[in-house]
Structures are given as C-alpha cells and as structure tokens.
Coordinates of C-alpha atoms and ligand atoms in Angstrom, one line a residue:
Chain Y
X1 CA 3.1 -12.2 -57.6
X2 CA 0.3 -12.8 -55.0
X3 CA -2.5 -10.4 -54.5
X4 CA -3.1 -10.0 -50.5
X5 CA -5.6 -8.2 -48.8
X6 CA -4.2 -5.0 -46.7
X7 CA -5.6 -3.1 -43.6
X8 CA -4.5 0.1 -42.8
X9 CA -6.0 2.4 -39.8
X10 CA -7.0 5.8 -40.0
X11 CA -4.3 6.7 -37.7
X12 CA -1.8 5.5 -40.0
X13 CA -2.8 6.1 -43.8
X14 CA -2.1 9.5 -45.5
X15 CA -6.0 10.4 -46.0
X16 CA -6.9 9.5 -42.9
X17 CA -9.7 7.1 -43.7
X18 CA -9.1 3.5 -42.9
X19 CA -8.0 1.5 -45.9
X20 CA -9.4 -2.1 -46.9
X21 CA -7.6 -2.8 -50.0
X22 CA -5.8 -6.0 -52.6
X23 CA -2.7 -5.2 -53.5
X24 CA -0.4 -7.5 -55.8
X25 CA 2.7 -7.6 -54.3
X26 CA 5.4 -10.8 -54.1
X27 CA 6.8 -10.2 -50.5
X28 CA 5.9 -7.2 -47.9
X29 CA 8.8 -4.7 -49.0
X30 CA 7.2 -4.6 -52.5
X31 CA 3.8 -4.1 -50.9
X32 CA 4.9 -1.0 -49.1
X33 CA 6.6 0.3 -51.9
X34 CA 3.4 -0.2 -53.9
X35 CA 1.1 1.5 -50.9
X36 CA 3.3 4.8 -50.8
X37 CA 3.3 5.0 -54.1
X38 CA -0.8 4.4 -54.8
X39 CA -0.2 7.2 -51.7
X40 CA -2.1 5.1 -49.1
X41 CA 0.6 5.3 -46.7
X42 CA 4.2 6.9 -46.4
X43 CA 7.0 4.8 -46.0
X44 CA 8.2 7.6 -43.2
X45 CA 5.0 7.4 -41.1
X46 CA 6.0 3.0 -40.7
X47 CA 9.7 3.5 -40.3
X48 CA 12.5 4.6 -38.4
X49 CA 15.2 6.7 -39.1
X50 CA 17.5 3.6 -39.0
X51 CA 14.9 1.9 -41.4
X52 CA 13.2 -0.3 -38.5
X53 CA 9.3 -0.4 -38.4
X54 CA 8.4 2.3 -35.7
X55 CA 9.0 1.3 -32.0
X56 CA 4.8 1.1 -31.4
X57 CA 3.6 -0.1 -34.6
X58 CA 3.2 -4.1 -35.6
X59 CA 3.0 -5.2 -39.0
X60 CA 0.9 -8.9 -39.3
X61 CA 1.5 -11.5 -42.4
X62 CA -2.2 -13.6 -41.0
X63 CA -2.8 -12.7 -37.7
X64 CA 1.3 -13.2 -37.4
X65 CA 3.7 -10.4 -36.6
X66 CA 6.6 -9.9 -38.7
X67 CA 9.4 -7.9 -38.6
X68 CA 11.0 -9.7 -41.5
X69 CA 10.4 -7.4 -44.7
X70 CA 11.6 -9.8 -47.3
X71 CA 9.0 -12.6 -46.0
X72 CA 7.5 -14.2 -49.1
X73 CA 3.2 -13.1 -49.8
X74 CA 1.2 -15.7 -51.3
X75 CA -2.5 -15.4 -53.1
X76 CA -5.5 -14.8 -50.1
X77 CA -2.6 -13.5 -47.1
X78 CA -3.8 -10.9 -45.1
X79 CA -2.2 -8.4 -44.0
X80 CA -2.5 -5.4 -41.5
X81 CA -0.6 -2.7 -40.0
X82 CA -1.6 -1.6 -36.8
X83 CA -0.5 0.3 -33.6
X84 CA 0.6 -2.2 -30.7
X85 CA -2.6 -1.8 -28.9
X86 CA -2.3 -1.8 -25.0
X87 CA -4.3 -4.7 -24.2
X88 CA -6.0 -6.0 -21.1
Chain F
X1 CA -12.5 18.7 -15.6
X2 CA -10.8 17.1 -17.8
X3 CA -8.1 19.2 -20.5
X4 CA -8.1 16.4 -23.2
X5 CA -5.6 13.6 -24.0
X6 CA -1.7 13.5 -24.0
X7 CA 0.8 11.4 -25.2
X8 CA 2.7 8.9 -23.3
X9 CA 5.9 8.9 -25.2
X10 CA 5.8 12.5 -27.1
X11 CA 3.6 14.5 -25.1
X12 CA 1.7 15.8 -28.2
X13 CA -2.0 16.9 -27.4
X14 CA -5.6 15.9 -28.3
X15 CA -9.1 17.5 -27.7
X16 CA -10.9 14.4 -25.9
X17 CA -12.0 12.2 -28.8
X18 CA -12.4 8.5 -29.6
X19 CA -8.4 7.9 -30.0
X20 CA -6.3 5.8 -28.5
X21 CA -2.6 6.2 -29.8
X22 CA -0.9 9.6 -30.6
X23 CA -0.9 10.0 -34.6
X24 CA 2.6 11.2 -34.7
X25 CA 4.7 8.6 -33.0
X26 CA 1.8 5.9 -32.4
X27 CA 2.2 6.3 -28.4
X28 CA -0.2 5.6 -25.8
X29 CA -2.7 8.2 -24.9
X30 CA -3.8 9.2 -21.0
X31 CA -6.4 11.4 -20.2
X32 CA -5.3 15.1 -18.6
X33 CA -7.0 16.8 -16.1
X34 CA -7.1 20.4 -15.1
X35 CA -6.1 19.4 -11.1
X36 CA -6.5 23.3 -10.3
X37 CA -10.1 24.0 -11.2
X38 CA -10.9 20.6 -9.0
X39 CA -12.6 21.2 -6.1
X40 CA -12.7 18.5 -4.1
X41 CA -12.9 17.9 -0.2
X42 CA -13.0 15.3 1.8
X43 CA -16.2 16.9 3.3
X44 CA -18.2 16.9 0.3
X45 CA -16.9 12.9 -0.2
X46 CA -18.6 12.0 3.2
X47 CA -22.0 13.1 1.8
X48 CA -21.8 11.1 -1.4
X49 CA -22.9 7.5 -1.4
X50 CA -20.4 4.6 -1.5
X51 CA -19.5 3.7 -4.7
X52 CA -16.8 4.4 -7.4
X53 CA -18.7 7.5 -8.8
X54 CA -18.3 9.5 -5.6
X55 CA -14.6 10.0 -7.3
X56 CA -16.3 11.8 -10.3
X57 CA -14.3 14.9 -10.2
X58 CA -11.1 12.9 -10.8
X59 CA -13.2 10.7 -13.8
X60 CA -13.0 11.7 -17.3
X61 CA -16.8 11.1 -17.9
X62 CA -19.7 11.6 -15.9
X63 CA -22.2 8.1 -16.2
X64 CA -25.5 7.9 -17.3
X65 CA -28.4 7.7 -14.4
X66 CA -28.7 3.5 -16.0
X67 CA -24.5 3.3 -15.4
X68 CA -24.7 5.2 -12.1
X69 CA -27.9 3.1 -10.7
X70 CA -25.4 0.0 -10.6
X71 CA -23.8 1.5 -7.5
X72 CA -20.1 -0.6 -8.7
X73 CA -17.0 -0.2 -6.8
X74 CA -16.8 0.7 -2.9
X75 CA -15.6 -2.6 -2.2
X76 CA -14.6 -3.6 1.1
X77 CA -11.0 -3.0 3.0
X78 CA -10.9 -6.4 5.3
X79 CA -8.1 -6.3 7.7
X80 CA -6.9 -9.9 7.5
X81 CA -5.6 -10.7 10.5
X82 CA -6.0 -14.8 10.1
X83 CA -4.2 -14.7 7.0
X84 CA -1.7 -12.2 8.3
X85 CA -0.9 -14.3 10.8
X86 CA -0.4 -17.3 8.5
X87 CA 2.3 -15.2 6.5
X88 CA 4.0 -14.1 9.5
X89 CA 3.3 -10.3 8.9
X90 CA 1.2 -7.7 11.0
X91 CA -0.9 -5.2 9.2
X92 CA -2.1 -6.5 6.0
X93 CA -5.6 -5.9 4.4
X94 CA -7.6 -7.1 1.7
X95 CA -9.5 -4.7 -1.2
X96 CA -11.9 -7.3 -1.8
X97 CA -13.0 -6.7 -5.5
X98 CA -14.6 -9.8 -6.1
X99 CA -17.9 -8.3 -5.2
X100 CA -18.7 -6.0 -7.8
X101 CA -21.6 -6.0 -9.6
X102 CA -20.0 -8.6 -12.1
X103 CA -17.6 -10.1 -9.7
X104 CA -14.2 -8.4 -10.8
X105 CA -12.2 -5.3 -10.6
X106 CA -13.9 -5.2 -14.1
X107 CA -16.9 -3.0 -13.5
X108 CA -14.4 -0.1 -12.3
X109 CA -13.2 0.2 -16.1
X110 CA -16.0 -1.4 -18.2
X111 CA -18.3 1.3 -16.4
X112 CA -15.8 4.8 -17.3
X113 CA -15.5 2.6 -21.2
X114 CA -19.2 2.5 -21.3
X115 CA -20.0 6.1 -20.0
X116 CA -17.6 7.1 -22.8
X117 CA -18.9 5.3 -25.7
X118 CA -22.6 6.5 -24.8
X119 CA -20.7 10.1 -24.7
X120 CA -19.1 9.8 -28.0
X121 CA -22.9 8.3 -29.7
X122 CA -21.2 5.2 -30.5
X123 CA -24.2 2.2 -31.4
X124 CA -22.5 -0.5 -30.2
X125 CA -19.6 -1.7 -27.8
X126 CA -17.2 -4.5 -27.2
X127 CA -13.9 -5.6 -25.8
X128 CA -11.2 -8.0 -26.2
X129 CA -10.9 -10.1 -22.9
X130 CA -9.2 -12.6 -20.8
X131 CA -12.9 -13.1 -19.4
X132 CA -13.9 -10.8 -16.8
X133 CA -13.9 -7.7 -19.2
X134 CA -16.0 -9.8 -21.3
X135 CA -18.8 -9.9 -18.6
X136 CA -18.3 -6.7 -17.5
X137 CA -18.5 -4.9 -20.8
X138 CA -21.7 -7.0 -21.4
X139 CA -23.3 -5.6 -18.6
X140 CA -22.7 -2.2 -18.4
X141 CA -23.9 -2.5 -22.4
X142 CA -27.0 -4.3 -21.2
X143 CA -27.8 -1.6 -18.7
X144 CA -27.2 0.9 -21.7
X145 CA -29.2 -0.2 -24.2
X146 CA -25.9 -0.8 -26.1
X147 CA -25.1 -4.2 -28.3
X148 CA -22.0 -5.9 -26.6
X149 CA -19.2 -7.7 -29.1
X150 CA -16.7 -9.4 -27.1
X151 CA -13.6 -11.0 -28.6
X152 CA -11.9 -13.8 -26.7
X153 CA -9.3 -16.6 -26.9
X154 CA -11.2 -19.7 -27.3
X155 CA -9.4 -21.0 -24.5
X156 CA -11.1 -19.1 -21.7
X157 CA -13.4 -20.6 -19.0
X158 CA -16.7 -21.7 -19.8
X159 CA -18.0 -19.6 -16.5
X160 CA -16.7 -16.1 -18.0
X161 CA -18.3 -16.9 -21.3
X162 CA -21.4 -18.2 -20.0
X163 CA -22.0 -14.7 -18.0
X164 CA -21.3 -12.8 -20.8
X165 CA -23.8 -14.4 -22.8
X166 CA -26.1 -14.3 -20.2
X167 CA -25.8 -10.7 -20.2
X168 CA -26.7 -10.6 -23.9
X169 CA -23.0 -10.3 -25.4
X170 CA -22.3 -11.8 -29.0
X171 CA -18.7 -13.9 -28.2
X172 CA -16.3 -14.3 -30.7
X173 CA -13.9 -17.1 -29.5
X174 CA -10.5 -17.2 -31.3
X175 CA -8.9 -19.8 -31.6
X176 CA -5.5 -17.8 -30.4
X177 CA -4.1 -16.2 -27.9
X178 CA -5.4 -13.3 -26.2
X179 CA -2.9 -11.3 -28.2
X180 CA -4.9 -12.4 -31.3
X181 CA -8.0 -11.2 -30.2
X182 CA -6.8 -8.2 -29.0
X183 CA -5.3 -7.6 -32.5
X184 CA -8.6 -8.8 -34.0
X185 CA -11.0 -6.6 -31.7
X186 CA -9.0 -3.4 -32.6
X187 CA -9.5 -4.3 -36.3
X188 CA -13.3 -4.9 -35.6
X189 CA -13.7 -1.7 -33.3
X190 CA -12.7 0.5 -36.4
X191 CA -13.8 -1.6 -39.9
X192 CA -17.5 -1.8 -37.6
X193 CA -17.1 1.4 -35.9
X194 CA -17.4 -0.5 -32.0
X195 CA -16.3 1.3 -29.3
X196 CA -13.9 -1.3 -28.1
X197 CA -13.6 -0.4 -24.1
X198 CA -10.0 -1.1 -23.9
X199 CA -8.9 -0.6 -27.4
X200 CA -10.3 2.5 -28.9
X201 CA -11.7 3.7 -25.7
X202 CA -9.0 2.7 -23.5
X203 CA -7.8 6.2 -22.4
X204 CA -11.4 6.8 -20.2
X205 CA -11.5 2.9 -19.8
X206 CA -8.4 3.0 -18.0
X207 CA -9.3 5.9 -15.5
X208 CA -11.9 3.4 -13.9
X209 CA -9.4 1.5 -12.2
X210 CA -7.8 4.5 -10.2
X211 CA -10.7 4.1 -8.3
X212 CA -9.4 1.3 -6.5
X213 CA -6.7 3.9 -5.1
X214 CA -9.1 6.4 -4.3
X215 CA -10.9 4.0 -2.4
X216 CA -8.4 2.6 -0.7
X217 CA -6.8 5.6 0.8
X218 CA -10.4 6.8 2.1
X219 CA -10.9 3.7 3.9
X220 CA -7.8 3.7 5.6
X221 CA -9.0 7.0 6.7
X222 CA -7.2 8.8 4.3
X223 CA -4.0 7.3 4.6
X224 CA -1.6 5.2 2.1
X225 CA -0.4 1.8 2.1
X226 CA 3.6 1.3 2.7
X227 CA 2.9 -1.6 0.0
X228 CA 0.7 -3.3 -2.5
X229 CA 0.0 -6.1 -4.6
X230 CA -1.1 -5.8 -7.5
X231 CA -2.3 -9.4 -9.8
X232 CA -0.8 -8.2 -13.1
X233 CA -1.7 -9.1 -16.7
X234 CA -1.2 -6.1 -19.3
X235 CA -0.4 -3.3 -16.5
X236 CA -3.5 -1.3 -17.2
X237 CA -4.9 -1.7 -13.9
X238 CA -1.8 -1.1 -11.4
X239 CA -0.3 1.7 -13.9
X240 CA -4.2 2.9 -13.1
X241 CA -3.9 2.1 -9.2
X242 CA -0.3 4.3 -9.1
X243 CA -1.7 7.3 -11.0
X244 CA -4.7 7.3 -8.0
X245 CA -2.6 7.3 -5.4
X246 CA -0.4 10.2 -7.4
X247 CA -3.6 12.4 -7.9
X248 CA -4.4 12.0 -4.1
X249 CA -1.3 13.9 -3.7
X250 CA -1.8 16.1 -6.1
X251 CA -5.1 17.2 -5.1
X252 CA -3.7 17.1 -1.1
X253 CA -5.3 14.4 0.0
X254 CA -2.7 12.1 0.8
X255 CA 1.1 13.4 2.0
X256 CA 2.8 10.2 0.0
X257 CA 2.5 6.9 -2.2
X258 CA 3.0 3.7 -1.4
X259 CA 6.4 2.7 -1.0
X260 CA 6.6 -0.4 -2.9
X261 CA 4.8 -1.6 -5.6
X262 CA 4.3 -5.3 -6.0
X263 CA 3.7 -6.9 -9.7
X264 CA 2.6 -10.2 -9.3
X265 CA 2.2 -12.8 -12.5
X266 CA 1.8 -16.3 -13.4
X267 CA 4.9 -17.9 -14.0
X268 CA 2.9 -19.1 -17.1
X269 CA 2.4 -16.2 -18.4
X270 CA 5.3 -13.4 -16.7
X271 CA 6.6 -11.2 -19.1
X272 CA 6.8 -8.0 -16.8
X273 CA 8.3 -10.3 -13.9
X274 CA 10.9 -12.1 -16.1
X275 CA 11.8 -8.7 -17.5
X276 CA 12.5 -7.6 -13.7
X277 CA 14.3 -10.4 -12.4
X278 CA 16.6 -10.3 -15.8
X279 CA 17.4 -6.5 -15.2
X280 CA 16.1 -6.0 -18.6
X281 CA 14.2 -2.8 -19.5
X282 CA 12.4 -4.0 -22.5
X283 CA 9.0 -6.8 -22.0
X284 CA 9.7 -9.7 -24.6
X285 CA 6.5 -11.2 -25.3
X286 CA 5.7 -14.8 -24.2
X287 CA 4.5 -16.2 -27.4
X288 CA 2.6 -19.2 -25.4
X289 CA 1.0 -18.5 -21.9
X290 CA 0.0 -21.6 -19.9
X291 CA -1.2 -21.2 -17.0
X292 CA -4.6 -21.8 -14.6
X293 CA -4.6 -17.6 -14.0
X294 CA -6.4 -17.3 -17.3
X295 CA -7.6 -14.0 -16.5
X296 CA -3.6 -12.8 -16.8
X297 CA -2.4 -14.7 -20.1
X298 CA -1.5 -11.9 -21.6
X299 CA 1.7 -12.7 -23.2
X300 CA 2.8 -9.3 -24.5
X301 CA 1.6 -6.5 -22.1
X302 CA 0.3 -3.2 -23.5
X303 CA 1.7 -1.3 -20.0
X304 CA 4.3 -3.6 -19.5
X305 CA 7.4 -1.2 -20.3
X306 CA 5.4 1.6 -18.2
X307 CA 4.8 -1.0 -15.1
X308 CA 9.1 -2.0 -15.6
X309 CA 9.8 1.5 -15.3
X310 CA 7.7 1.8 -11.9
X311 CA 9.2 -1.2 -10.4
X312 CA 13.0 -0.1 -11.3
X313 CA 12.1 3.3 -9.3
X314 CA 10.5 1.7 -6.1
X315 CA 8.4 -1.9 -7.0
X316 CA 8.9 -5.6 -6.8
X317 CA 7.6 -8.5 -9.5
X318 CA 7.5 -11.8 -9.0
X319 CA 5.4 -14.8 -10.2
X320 CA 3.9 -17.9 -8.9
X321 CA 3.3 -21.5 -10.4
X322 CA -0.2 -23.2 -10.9
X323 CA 0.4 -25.1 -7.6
X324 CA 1.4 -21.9 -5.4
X325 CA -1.5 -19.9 -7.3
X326 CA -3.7 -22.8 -6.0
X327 CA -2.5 -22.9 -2.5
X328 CA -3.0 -18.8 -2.4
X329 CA -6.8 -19.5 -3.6
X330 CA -7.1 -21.9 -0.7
X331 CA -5.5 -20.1 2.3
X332 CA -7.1 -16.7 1.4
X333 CA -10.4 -18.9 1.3
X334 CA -9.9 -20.8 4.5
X335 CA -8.4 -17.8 6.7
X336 CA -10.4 -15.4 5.5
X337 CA -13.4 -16.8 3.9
X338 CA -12.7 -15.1 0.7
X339 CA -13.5 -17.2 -2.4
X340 CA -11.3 -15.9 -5.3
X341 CA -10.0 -17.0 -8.6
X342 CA -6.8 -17.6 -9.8
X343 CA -5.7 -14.3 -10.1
X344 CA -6.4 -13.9 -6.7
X345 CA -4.5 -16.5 -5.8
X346 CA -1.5 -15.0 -7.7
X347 CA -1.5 -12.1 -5.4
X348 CA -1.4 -14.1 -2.5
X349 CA 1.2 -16.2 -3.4
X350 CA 3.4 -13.6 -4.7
X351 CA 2.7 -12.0 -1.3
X352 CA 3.9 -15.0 0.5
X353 CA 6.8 -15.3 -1.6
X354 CA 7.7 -12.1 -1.5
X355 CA 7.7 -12.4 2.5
X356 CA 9.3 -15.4 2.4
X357 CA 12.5 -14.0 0.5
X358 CA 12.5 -11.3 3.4
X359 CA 11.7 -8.5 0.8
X360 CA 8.8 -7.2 2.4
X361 CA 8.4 -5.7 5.9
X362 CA 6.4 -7.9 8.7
X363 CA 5.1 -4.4 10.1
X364 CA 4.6 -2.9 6.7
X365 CA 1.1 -1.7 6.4
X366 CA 0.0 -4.2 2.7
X367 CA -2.8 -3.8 0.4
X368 CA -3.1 -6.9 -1.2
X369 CA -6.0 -6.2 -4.3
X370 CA -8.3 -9.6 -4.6
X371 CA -9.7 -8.8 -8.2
X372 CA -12.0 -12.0 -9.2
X373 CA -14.8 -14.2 -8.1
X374 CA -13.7 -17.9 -7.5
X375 CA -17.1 -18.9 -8.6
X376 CA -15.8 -17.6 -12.0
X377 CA -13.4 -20.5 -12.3
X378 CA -14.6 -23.0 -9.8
X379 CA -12.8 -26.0 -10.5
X380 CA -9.5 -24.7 -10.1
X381 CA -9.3 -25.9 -6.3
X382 CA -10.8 -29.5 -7.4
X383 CA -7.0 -30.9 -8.0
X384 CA -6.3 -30.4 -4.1
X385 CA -9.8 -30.7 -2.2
X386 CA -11.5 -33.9 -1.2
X387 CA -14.2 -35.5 -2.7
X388 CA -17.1 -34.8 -0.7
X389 CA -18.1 -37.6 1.7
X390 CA -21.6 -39.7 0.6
X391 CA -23.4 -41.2 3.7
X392 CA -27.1 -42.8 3.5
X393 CA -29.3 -40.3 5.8
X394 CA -28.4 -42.2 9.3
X395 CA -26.9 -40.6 12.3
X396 CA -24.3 -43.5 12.4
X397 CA -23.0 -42.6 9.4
X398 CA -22.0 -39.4 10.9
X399 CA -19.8 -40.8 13.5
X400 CA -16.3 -41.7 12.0
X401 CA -16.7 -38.1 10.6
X402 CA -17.9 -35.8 13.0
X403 CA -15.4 -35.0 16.3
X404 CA -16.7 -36.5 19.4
X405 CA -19.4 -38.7 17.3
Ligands
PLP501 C1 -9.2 -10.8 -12.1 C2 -8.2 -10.0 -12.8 N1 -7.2 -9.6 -12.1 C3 -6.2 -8.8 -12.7 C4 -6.1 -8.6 -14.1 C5 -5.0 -7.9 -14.7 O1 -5.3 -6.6 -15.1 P1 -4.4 -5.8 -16.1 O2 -4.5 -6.5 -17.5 O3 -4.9 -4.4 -16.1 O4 -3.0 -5.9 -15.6 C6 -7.2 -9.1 -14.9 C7 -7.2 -8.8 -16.3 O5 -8.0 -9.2 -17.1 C8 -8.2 -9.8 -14.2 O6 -9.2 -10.3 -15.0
ZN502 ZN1 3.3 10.7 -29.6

C-alpha cells in the first residue's frame, strides 16, 4: 500500500469542487476504484465505453502521463487527472 | 456580441464563464458570436485608430481604457520585393509582428486574456509559456494592476525571462518541458484561482490572434491572401488566423479564404508536420524537442488535430532544421531589414522550401506572418556571422576593409 496525493479538477469530480486529497492505494486501478467509491469521481466520467481513459483527458503518475492502469504507486507519488489542456 | 461558449468536439453550450473544456466530453471550448446582430462596415473601420481593438465587434471582450491605451497590433504589411526576389516568387508580403508592444504576436492574445480576467474579477494572472507569452502576459498584467505568474521550461532564453521580470512577473522555471509547465500552470490556475491566459482563459485568449487576419485583409485593401505561412507551435494562433479570415466572410467582408494554408515547424520539435507528411490523422507527441525555435517546442500541440484537419482540406506543413531556420533569420534580415527570431526564421525557410519543392505558386499572392523580435534571442545568428573587425582609431586601418580605401 502507498498513500499518494491526488488532484482532481472541478470539471471532472462529482461535486464539482476541485479535490486535493491522500488516498492509500497500491497501483492507479485501485486508486480509482477507491475515488468512485469515497464518490469523488465516477469511473464513467474517466472512461470510455471500450474502458480507455477518455479521448481528452491525461492521467499523470509525477508530472508523467500514464495510460498504464496497473503501474505500481509508491509512498509521496502524486497524482493528477486533468483535461489535455491546449497549450501555447 | 458574443452568444457564449461551444464545444469543439460535442457542440454542447455554455453561458461565457471562466471555462476552458466542455464538462461532458472534456473538449475544447471556442467562443460564439451572434454574426447577425454585428454591425460592422468597413466605413465605420476607417474612422477607428489603428490598432487591434478597431476589430472589437468581432472580440469577445471589450479592454479596459489601461489595455486599450497600449495601442497593440496594426502591425505593418511590407511588400518584400528583395526577399521575393531571392525566393524566386512575385508577390509576397510580410505581417511584421515583431513590433508589438512586447515584440511578438503575443500582445494580440495576452491583451483579449487580460481583458477577460479583469472581466471575470480574477486577482491575479499568469500563463504557461515558450517565452513570449511570458512577457506579454506580464505586461498587459502590469498595465492592469494585476500580479503576473508565469510558468516556463527552465530551458528558455535568458532574454524572454529577463523581460518578463522586468515587467514585474514572478517566473516559475521547470525543469521540463513546456508540456510540464503547461500541465503545471493549469494545476496552479485552479488550486490558486489564477486566471491562466491560455489555460483557463484560453477561449477569449485565443480570439486575439484573429486579429492578425482581420488585419491583414484590411491592408491588402480588403482582399485575401492565395497563401500563408503560419510559424506553428500548439496551433492556437493559425487555427485563430483561419477563423479571421472565415468571419470576414461571414460578416461580407471578404468573398474567399486563403487558398493554402502553410504550417511551418522546427524539425526539432514537428509533431503537426510529421503527422502530415505520414498521412496520419492523429499528432503523436514529441516527448523531447530540440531545437534553436524555442518559442515552438511544443512537443504535444493543444490544436494540433484541429490544424491536421485544416491542412488535409486545403494546407501544407513542413519543417526546417536549426541551420535552415538560421539562414531564414539572416536573409529576411539582410533583404529586408527585418530582425526576427527563430520562429521567424522557420517561416521563412518553410517558405523557401516549400517553393523550392514547386508546391507553392511564383505569382501566388503570400502572407508570410514574422511573429518575434530577434533581439529576443540574439545570439542565434552568432554561429554564422563574423566576429566583428577591431582596428586602433587610424584611417589606415580602414583600408584593407573599406571598398576603394
Ligand atoms: C514567436 C512565436 N511564433 C509562433 C508561435 C506559435 O504559436 P502557437 O502556439 O499558437 O502555434 C509562438 C508560440 O509561442 C511564438 O512565440
Ligand atoms: Zn463536449
């Protein structure tokens, strides 16, 4: 188990209020299990119907993107969900 | 004027707020306007003094007297018949907009991101930037009244980051990519409640570069280029140059749009130009840029799928290496007397390319866009130009130098 730090946007999380919170979670499918379930954010608002993460939206293991779910968390990781801003 | 905000990808709609993706699918938002209660004329433009607020109707926010007072945009047209001549072509012209206030195509969205966050009662502005936002942003904030936070990869030129400071600006170098700090500056604009100019505020930032349509078309006297070229790093601004040249239709001031598009990258750094030349029609990030054209490493581009999707209907990409961005600097400087940085020189060399290859026109009528200052990255040119020539103050020393001595 590792507890991680998690950043959620208003635009994403059920109540609509940006979320700052730790989470104790071993890898990244675990810790979205755990946020729909706390009901931070639904599972159906980050995925696909085929189960992908949606087509705008990034998911970052330290300032890295991932697209791996099963990718291992360790103590202190931070990690955010955001929409793929248009930079520039 | 202006109806609210609409989706890119679903079409949902918004009331105008600060929001920058649709909350259903996550999509892009652009700003709508209501074209039919616009009354424009091309009478009422020649009373209005020459800069980009003249266009104000077709803005989605009116600026305050301390935005306005800055008089940015109006650049000059320059027909450039030296440098036209050295590319073998007939009718090309320069939109010189190195000269703003801040010395890039900046000001035109910085100012509309501004305007908006002063709109909205934000306390405090910023951006993520390749460095000419930067400087931008932290002037029109200065002029405002507003603090400026500006996020950057710590790689940028010490020039860009000097000016921003200058202005006042708190710089937060990351040691990244611009992508990082792009990521970063959208976390920051909402945990600190910053109107980020092209993150949060990006649907009226983006309407400032449409501008350099507008303008365009009135100095050729109301007529459109065949083609342009367009320096591109996330797509924002030539997306924005297409959509001007598309509302000047709308509103019947112009009977057409330019017939080619040009996208012109670094090779360092050319995600929309690779996806072009591969056929693909997705943009697959480039992890590492490397390039001298700072101002465009941006290795996964926001508008980059929008920009493909221009340039598979009537456009052209290409991209040019440090040594051909280089050699553009210096021949738009030496024919024209134009001192740009390497963006600029992009543009020109993916101009000369693109002529080269026989896939633009000699007689076509070209808008080649010049967006940066060389003075902000001065020592590009120092790799190819001579050391200058130390003499002791004597005429003699003059003579094996000067013709005819
Ligand atoms: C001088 C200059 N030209 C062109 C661009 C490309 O603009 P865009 O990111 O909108 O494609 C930039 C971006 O920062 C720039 O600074
Ligand atoms: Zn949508």
């Amino acid at each position: 188990m590792a507890i991680v730090e998690v950043f959620i946007p208003s635009v994403i999380s059920n109540s609509k209020e940006k979320a700052r919170i730790k989470v104790d979670a071993k890898d990244v499918k675990e810790l979205l299990f755990l946020l729909e379930k706390d009901g931070i954010v639904e599972r159906n608002r980050l995925f696909d119907d085929s189960g992908k993460i949606k087509k705008f939206l990034n998911l970052y293991v330290n300032g890295k993107r991932q697209n791996d779910l099963e990718i291992q968390l360790n103590d202190g990781d931070e990690v955010s969900i955001l929409p793929s801003v248009a930079g520039g | 004027m202006i109806i609210g905000l609409r989706c890119r990808e679903c079409k949902k709609e918004f009331s105008p707020s600060i929001r920058y993706v649709c909350d259903d699918c996550f999509g892009a938002l652009d700003v709508i306007y209501d074209y039919d209660s616009i009354h424009l004329t091309k009478n009422l433009l020649a009373n209005r003094e020459n800069n980009m607020w003249r266009y104000k109707e077709l803005l989605p926010v009116e600026p305050q007297d301390s935005l306005y007072s800055f008089h940015s945009g109006w650049t000059p047209l320059i027909k450039a018949s030296k440098l036209a001549k050295a590319l073998g072509l007939n009718n090309l012209y320069i939109k010189n907009d190195s000269v703003n206030p801040t010395f890039s195509f900046k000001d035109r969205p910085a100012a509309l991101g501004v305007a908006a966050a002063l709109n909205f009662g934000l306390e405090a502005v910023g951006c993520a930037s390749t460095g000419n936002l930067a400087a931008a942003t932290a002037a029109y904030a200065a002029r405002a009244g507003l603090p400026c936070y500006v996020v950057i990869p710590s790689s940028i030129e010490q020039s860009k980051i000097s000016q921003a400071q200058a202005y006042g600006a708190t710089i937060i170098a990351v040691e990244g990519t611009y992508d990082d700090s792009n990521r970063l500056a959208a976390q920051a604009g909402e945990y600190y409640n910053i109107g980020m100019v092209n993150i949060n505020l990006r649907p009226y930032y983006v309407e400032g570069s449409k501008t350099l349509a507008f303008e365009v078309a009135e100095q050729l006297g109301w007529d459109v280029p065949d083609t342009i070229v367009v320096p591109t790093a996330s797509g924002a601004m030539l997306n924005a140059i297409c959509r001007g040249f598309e509302e000047l239709m709308e509103i019947g001031f112009v009977r057409n749009t330019p017939a080619t598009i040009v996208a012109a990258q670094a090779s360092g750094c050319n995600p929309i130009s690779r996806a072009y030349k591969e056929g693909k029609d997705v943009i697959m990030p480039i992890q590492q840029p490397d390039t001298i054209a700072k101002s465009l490493a941006i290795g996964d581009p926001g508008d980059g799928i929008y920009v493909l999707r221009r340039l598979r209907n009537n456009g052209l990409a290409e991209d040019a290496d440090d040594d051909e961005i280089i050699e553009g600097c210096r021949l738009l400087a030496q024919t024209e007397g134009i001192f740009t940085e390497p963006a600029g020189g992009v543009a020109i060399a993916v101009l000369k390319k693109l002529v080269e290859q026989g896939k633009i026109g000699k007689d076509d009528k070209i808008v080649c866009y010049i967006t940066g200052n060389g003075l902000k990255a001065p020592d590009v040119l120092q790799s190819i130009l001579p050391r200058p020539i130390v003499v002791k103050p004597e005429l003699k020393a003059l003579s094996s130098i000067l013709l005819g001595g």
